[in-house]
PDB file of N, CA and C in Angstrom:
ATOM      1  N   MET A   5     110.934  91.116 -80.482  1.00 48.00           N
ATOM      2  CA  MET A   5     111.850  90.884 -79.405  1.00 48.00           C
ATOM      3  C   MET A   5     112.018  90.258 -78.624  1.00 48.00           C
ATOM      4  N   ASN A   6     113.234  89.656 -78.205  1.00 54.00           N
ATOM      5  CA  ASN A   6     113.362  88.371 -77.285  1.00 54.00           C
ATOM      6  C   ASN A   6     112.899  88.713 -75.914  1.00 54.00           C
ATOM      7  N   TYR A   7     112.193  88.506 -75.259  1.00 56.00           N
ATOM      8  CA  TYR A   7     111.954  88.930 -73.872  1.00 56.00           C
ATOM      9  C   TYR A   7     112.966  87.852 -73.001  1.00 56.00           C
ATOM     10  N   PHE A   8     113.369  87.279 -73.502  1.00 61.00           N
ATOM     11  CA  PHE A   8     114.037  85.927 -72.120  1.00 61.00           C
ATOM     12  C   PHE A   8     115.846  85.933 -72.990  1.00 61.00           C
ATOM     13  N   THR A   9     116.172  86.374 -71.701  1.00 67.00           N
ATOM     14  CA  THR A   9     118.025  86.631 -72.127  1.00 67.00           C
ATOM     15  C   THR A   9     119.035  86.021 -71.844  1.00 67.00           C
ATOM     16  N   CYS A  10     118.422  84.466 -71.302  1.00 70.00           N
ATOM     17  CA  CYS A  10     118.970  83.566 -70.715  1.00 70.00           C
ATOM     18  C   CYS A  10     118.251  81.945 -70.769  1.00 70.00           C
ATOM     19  N   THR A  11     119.319  80.941 -70.700  1.00 75.00           N
ATOM     20  CA  THR A  11     118.675  79.897 -70.691  1.00 75.00           C
ATOM     21  C   THR A  11     118.697  79.153 -69.508  1.00 75.00           C
ATOM     22  N   PRO A  12     118.292  78.091 -68.881  1.00 76.00           N
ATOM     23  CA  PRO A  12     118.748  77.536 -67.935  1.00 76.00           C
ATOM     24  C   PRO A  12     119.511  76.687 -68.182  1.00 76.00           C
ATOM     25  N   ASP A  13     120.459  76.476 -67.252  1.00 81.00           N
ATOM     26  CA  ASP A  13     121.420  75.454 -67.382  1.00 81.00           C
ATOM     27  C   ASP A  13     120.788  73.817 -67.329  1.00 81.00           C
ATOM     28  N   LYS A  14     120.632  72.877 -67.986  1.00 86.00           N
ATOM     29  CA  LYS A  14     120.291  71.592 -67.399  1.00 86.00           C
ATOM     30  C   LYS A  14     121.502  71.083 -66.359  1.00 86.00           C
ATOM     31  N   ILE A  15     121.206  70.544 -65.100  1.00 89.00           N
ATOM     32  CA  ILE A  15     122.025  69.618 -64.163  1.00 89.00           C
ATOM     33  C   ILE A  15     121.309  68.333 -64.129  1.00 89.00           C
ATOM     34  N   ASN A  16     122.537  67.602 -64.273  1.00 91.00           N
ATOM     35  CA  ASN A  16     122.554  66.215 -64.617  1.00 91.00           C
ATOM     36  C   ASN A  16     122.056  65.318 -62.771  1.00 91.00           C
ATOM     37  N   CYS A  17     121.636  64.329 -62.628  1.00 93.00           N
ATOM     38  CA  CYS A  17     121.434  63.650 -61.622  1.00 93.00           C
ATOM     39  C   CYS A  17     123.052  62.362 -61.629  1.00 93.00           C
ATOM     40  N   VAL A  18     123.415  62.598 -60.383  1.00 96.00           N
ATOM     41  CA  VAL A  18     124.260  61.597 -60.505  1.00 96.00           C
ATOM     42  C   VAL A  18     124.199  60.517 -59.285  1.00 96.00           C
ATOM     43  N   TRP A  19     124.887  59.338 -59.481  1.00 96.00           N
ATOM     44  CA  TRP A  19     124.477  58.164 -58.529  1.00 96.00           C
ATOM     45  C   TRP A  19     124.203  58.849 -57.066  1.00 96.00           C
ATOM     46  N   GLU A  20     125.240  59.547 -56.659  1.00 97.00           N
ATOM     47  CA  GLU A  20     124.928  59.523 -55.116  1.00 97.00           C
ATOM     48  C   GLU A  20     123.832  60.393 -54.780  1.00 97.00           C
ATOM     49  N   ASP A  21     123.564  61.466 -55.994  1.00 97.00           N
ATOM     50  CA  ASP A  21     121.835  62.269 -55.667  1.00 97.00           C
ATOM     51  C   ASP A  21     121.070  61.049 -55.472  1.00 97.00           C
ATOM     52  N   SER A  22     121.088  60.237 -56.535  1.00 96.00           N
ATOM     53  CA  SER A  22     119.792  58.973 -56.083  1.00 96.00           C
ATOM     54  C   SER A  22     119.339  58.389 -54.908  1.00 96.00           C
ATOM     55  N   ILE A  23     120.999  58.379 -54.501  1.00 97.00           N
ATOM     56  CA  ILE A  23     121.339  57.368 -53.081  1.00 97.00           C
ATOM     57  C   ILE A  23     120.957  58.430 -51.692  1.00 97.00           C
ATOM     58  N   ARG A  24     121.601  59.889 -51.964  1.00 97.00           N
ATOM     59  CA  ARG A  24     121.029  60.818 -50.700  1.00 97.00           C
ATOM     60  C   ARG A  24     119.336  60.814 -50.969  1.00 97.00           C
ATOM     61  N   ALA A  25     118.842  60.799 -51.833  1.00 97.00           N
ATOM     62  CA  ALA A  25     117.519  60.979 -52.252  1.00 97.00           C
ATOM     63  C   ALA A  25     116.383  59.546 -51.305  1.00 97.00           C
ATOM     64  N   PHE A  26     116.727  58.754 -51.179  1.00 96.00           N
ATOM     65  CA  PHE A  26     116.488  57.941 -50.202  1.00 96.00           C
ATOM     66  C   PHE A  26     116.441  58.230 -48.682  1.00 96.00           C
ATOM     67  N   THR A  27     117.624  59.054 -48.076  1.00 96.00           N
ATOM     68  CA  THR A  27     117.920  59.332 -46.982  1.00 96.00           C
ATOM     69  C   THR A  27     116.762  60.484 -46.867  1.00 96.00           C
ATOM     70  N   TYR A  28     116.699  61.398 -47.903  1.00 97.00           N
ATOM     71  CA  TYR A  28     115.843  62.772 -47.498  1.00 97.00           C
ATOM     72  C   TYR A  28     113.942  62.141 -47.712  1.00 97.00           C
ATOM     73  N   ARG A  29     113.707  61.071 -48.161  1.00 97.00           N
ATOM     74  CA  ARG A  29     112.451  60.984 -48.514  1.00 97.00           C
ATOM     75  C   ARG A  29     111.864  60.746 -47.114  1.00 97.00           C
ATOM     76  N   LEU A  30     113.039  59.996 -46.394  1.00 97.00           N
ATOM     77  CA  LEU A  30     112.585  59.230 -44.392  1.00 97.00           C
ATOM     78  C   LEU A  30     112.625  60.377 -43.815  1.00 97.00           C
ATOM     79  N   ARG A  31     114.026  61.277 -44.128  1.00 97.00           N
ATOM     80  CA  ARG A  31     113.786  62.638 -43.395  1.00 97.00           C
ATOM     81  C   ARG A  31     112.869  63.274 -43.499  1.00 97.00           C
ATOM     82  N   TYR A  32     112.229  64.029 -44.686  1.00 97.00           N
ATOM     83  CA  TYR A  32     111.731  64.981 -44.739  1.00 97.00           C
ATOM     84  C   TYR A  32     110.326  64.613 -45.391  1.00 97.00           C
ATOM     85  N   GLY A  33     109.879  63.606 -45.589  1.00 96.00           N
ATOM     86  CA  GLY A  33     108.591  63.262 -45.887  1.00 96.00           C
ATOM     87  C   GLY A  33     108.443  63.740 -47.177  1.00 96.00           C
ATOM     88  N   LEU A  34     109.468  63.311 -48.324  1.00 97.00           N
ATOM     89  CA  LEU A  34     109.006  64.112 -49.762  1.00 97.00           C
ATOM     90  C   LEU A  34     109.047  62.376 -50.698  1.00 97.00           C
ATOM     91  N   GLY A  35     108.370  62.690 -51.359  1.00 96.00           N
ATOM     92  CA  GLY A  35     108.330  61.835 -52.734  1.00 96.00           C
ATOM     93  C   GLY A  35     109.690  61.896 -53.566  1.00 96.00           C
ATOM     94  N   PHE A  36     110.166  60.480 -53.973  1.00 96.00           N
ATOM     95  CA  PHE A  36     111.272  60.060 -54.513  1.00 96.00           C
ATOM     96  C   PHE A  36     111.914  61.475 -55.079  1.00 96.00           C
ATOM     97  N   ASN A  37     110.863  61.798 -56.282  1.00 96.00           N
ATOM     98  CA  ASN A  37     111.509  63.098 -57.184  1.00 96.00           C
ATOM     99  C   ASN A  37     111.495  64.359 -56.714  1.00 96.00           C
ATOM    100  N   ASP A  38     110.908  64.798 -55.604  1.00 97.00           N
ATOM    101  CA  ASP A  38     111.310  65.638 -54.917  1.00 97.00           C
ATOM    102  C   ASP A  38     112.565  65.737 -54.083  1.00 97.00           C
ATOM    103  N   ALA A  39     112.641  64.427 -53.205  1.00 98.00           N
ATOM    104  CA  ALA A  39     114.131  64.224 -53.061  1.00 98.00           C
ATOM    105  C   ALA A  39     115.003  64.561 -53.403  1.00 98.00           C
ATOM    106  N   THR A  40     114.858  63.819 -54.755  1.00 97.00           N
ATOM    107  CA  THR A  40     116.010  63.724 -55.542  1.00 97.00           C
ATOM    108  C   THR A  40     116.391  65.320 -55.959  1.00 97.00           C
ATOM    109  N   ASN A  41     115.460  65.831 -56.314  1.00 96.00           N
ATOM    110  CA  ASN A  41     115.718  67.281 -56.486  1.00 96.00           C
ATOM    111  C   ASN A  41     116.376  68.168 -55.653  1.00 96.00           C
ATOM    112  N   VAL A  42     115.681  67.905 -54.224  1.00 98.00           N
ATOM    113  CA  VAL A  42     116.515  68.236 -52.868  1.00 98.00           C
ATOM    114  C   VAL A  42     118.158  67.855 -53.053  1.00 98.00           C
ATOM    115  N   ALA A  43     118.172  66.710 -53.179  1.00 98.00           N
ATOM    116  CA  ALA A  43     119.852  66.503 -53.184  1.00 98.00           C
ATOM    117  C   ALA A  43     120.355  66.840 -54.128  1.00 98.00           C
ATOM    118  N   ILE A  44     120.147  67.266 -55.326  1.00 97.00           N
ATOM    119  CA  ILE A  44     120.742  67.763 -56.658  1.00 97.00           C
ATOM    120  C   ILE A  44     120.851  69.390 -56.028  1.00 97.00           C
ATOM    121  N   MET A  45     119.670  70.056 -55.519  1.00 96.00           N
ATOM    122  CA  MET A  45     119.849  71.188 -55.036  1.00 96.00           C
ATOM    123  C   MET A  45     121.263  71.601 -53.903  1.00 96.00           C
ATOM    124  N   GLU A  46     121.042  70.520 -53.018  1.00 97.00           N
ATOM    125  CA  GLU A  46     122.214  70.416 -52.434  1.00 97.00           C
ATOM    126  C   GLU A  46     123.712  70.407 -52.433  1.00 97.00           C
ATOM    127  N   ARG A  47     124.023  69.306 -53.623  1.00 96.00           N
ATOM    128  CA  ARG A  47     124.879  69.605 -53.955  1.00 96.00           C
ATOM    129  C   ARG A  47     125.617  70.221 -55.004  1.00 96.00           C
ATOM    130  N   LYS A  48     124.509  71.163 -55.410  1.00 95.00           N
ATOM    131  CA  LYS A  48     124.828  72.613 -56.306  1.00 95.00           C
ATOM    132  C   LYS A  48     124.745  73.895 -55.373  1.00 95.00           C
ATOM    133  N   ASN A  49     124.743  73.713 -54.090  1.00 96.00           N
ATOM    134  CA  ASN A  49     124.794  74.822 -53.176  1.00 96.00           C
ATOM    135  C   ASN A  49     123.060  75.668 -53.640  1.00 96.00           C
ATOM    136  N   ILE A  50     122.303  75.544 -53.740  1.00 94.00           N
ATOM    137  CA  ILE A  50     120.843  75.764 -54.414  1.00 94.00           C
ATOM    138  C   ILE A  50     120.105  75.666 -52.729  1.00 94.00           C
ATOM    139  N   SER A  51     119.604  76.870 -52.463  1.00 96.00           N
ATOM    140  CA  SER A  51     118.906  76.884 -51.360  1.00 96.00           C
ATOM    141  C   SER A  51     117.972  77.674 -51.382  1.00 96.00           C
ATOM    142  N   LYS A  52     117.055  77.943 -52.553  1.00 96.00           N
ATOM    143  CA  LYS A  52     115.773  78.542 -52.657  1.00 96.00           C
ATOM    144  C   LYS A  52     115.417  78.039 -54.298  1.00 96.00           C
ATOM    145  N   LEU A  53     114.089  77.972 -54.119  1.00 94.00           N
ATOM    146  CA  LEU A  53     113.330  77.415 -54.841  1.00 94.00           C
ATOM    147  C   LEU A  53     111.840  78.013 -55.258  1.00 94.00           C
ATOM    148  N   TYR A  54     111.117  78.073 -56.123  1.00 92.00           N
ATOM    149  CA  TYR A  54     109.860  78.650 -56.081  1.00 92.00           C
ATOM    150  C   TYR A  54     108.916  77.400 -56.079  1.00 92.00           C
ATOM    151  N   SER A  55     107.942  77.302 -55.930  1.00 94.00           N
ATOM    152  CA  SER A  55     106.946  76.111 -56.077  1.00 94.00           C
ATOM    153  C   SER A  55     105.856  76.357 -54.966  1.00 94.00           C
ATOM    154  N   PHE A  56     104.632  75.651 -55.436  1.00 95.00           N
ATOM    155  CA  PHE A  56     103.419  76.202 -54.900  1.00 95.00           C
ATOM    156  C   PHE A  56     103.571  74.506 -53.483  1.00 95.00           C
ATOM    157  N   ASP A  57     104.461  73.865 -53.696  1.00 94.00           N
ATOM    158  CA  ASP A  57     104.585  72.094 -52.936  1.00 94.00           C
ATOM    159  C   ASP A  57     104.776  72.831 -51.618  1.00 94.00           C
ATOM    160  N   LYS A  58     104.207  72.516 -50.465  1.00 95.00           N
ATOM    161  CA  LYS A  58     104.661  73.173 -49.334  1.00 95.00           C
ATOM    162  C   LYS A  58     105.426  71.798 -48.529  1.00 95.00           C
ATOM    163  N   VAL A  59     105.358  70.547 -49.153  1.00 96.00           N
ATOM    164  CA  VAL A  59     106.209  69.526 -48.808  1.00 96.00           C
ATOM    165  C   VAL A  59     107.882  70.542 -48.514  1.00 96.00           C
ATOM    166  N   PHE A  60     108.457  71.064 -49.153  1.00 97.00           N
ATOM    167  CA  PHE A  60     109.701  71.324 -49.648  1.00 97.00           C
ATOM    168  C   PHE A  60     109.627  72.169 -48.614  1.00 97.00           C
ATOM    169  N   ASP A  61     108.785  72.760 -47.826  1.00 97.00           N
ATOM    170  CA  ASP A  61     108.952  73.500 -46.207  1.00 97.00           C
ATOM    171  C   ASP A  61     109.719  72.731 -44.815  1.00 97.00           C
ATOM    172  N   ASN A  62     109.746  71.359 -45.122  1.00 97.00           N
ATOM    173  CA  ASN A  62     110.277  70.160 -44.265  1.00 97.00           C
ATOM    174  C   ASN A  62     111.361  70.537 -44.298  1.00 97.00           C
ATOM    175  N   VAL A  63     111.972  71.157 -45.206  1.00 98.00           N
ATOM    176  CA  VAL A  63     113.758  70.739 -45.881  1.00 98.00           C
ATOM    177  C   VAL A  63     114.115  72.113 -44.646  1.00 98.00           C
ATOM    178  N   PRO A  64     114.981  72.028 -43.771  1.00 97.00           N
ATOM    179  CA  PRO A  64     115.046  73.236 -42.782  1.00 97.00           C
ATOM    180  C   PRO A  64     115.993  74.365 -43.670  1.00 97.00           C
ATOM    181  N   TRP A  65     116.876  73.907 -44.381  1.00 97.00           N
ATOM    182  CA  TRP A  65     117.731  74.531 -45.197  1.00 97.00           C
ATOM    183  C   TRP A  65     116.996  75.075 -46.373  1.00 97.00           C
ATOM    184  N   LEU A  66     116.150  75.264 -47.205  1.00 97.00           N
ATOM    185  CA  LEU A  66     115.650  75.476 -48.307  1.00 97.00           C
ATOM    186  C   LEU A  66     114.257  76.242 -47.710  1.00 97.00           C
ATOM    187  N   LYS A  67     114.649  77.429 -48.557  1.00 97.00           N
ATOM    188  CA  LYS A  67     113.725  78.385 -48.654  1.00 97.00           C
ATOM    189  C   LYS A  67     113.040  78.258 -49.885  1.00 97.00           C
ATOM    190  N   ARG A  68     111.426  78.343 -49.582  1.00 95.00           N
ATOM    191  CA  ARG A  68     110.161  78.611 -50.693  1.00 95.00           C
ATOM    192  C   ARG A  68     109.774  79.592 -50.583  1.00 95.00           C
ATOM    193  N   ASP A  69     109.889  79.700 -51.981  1.00 94.00           N
ATOM    194  CA  ASP A  69     108.719  81.005 -52.453  1.00 94.00           C
ATOM    195  C   ASP A  69     107.893  80.562 -53.223  1.00 94.00           C
ATOM    196  N   GLU A  70     106.404  80.905 -53.340  1.00 90.00           N
ATOM    197  CA  GLU A  70     105.258  80.085 -53.886  1.00 90.00           C
ATOM    198  C   GLU A  70     105.718  81.059 -55.248  1.00 90.00           C
ATOM    199  N   ALA A  71     105.214  80.328 -56.468  1.00 70.00           N
ATOM    200  CA  ALA A  71     105.336  80.654 -57.865  1.00 70.00           C
ATOM    201  C   ALA A  71     104.758  81.378 -58.048  1.00 70.00           C
TER     202      ALA A  71
END
């Protein structure tokens, strides 16, 4: 029995995401990897994530739920 009915899509990072990540590092106090994820999430209109990392709470438009 297969409990997984879907697989996640891979979302690529584009150059503009990396540039925007530098701004988010300063604005929200994020590390570069987290800032890059936030930039990609913004581009893809993703406003919710599951994470134990409370630094994402610094991003006002992002809703974090504990995983």
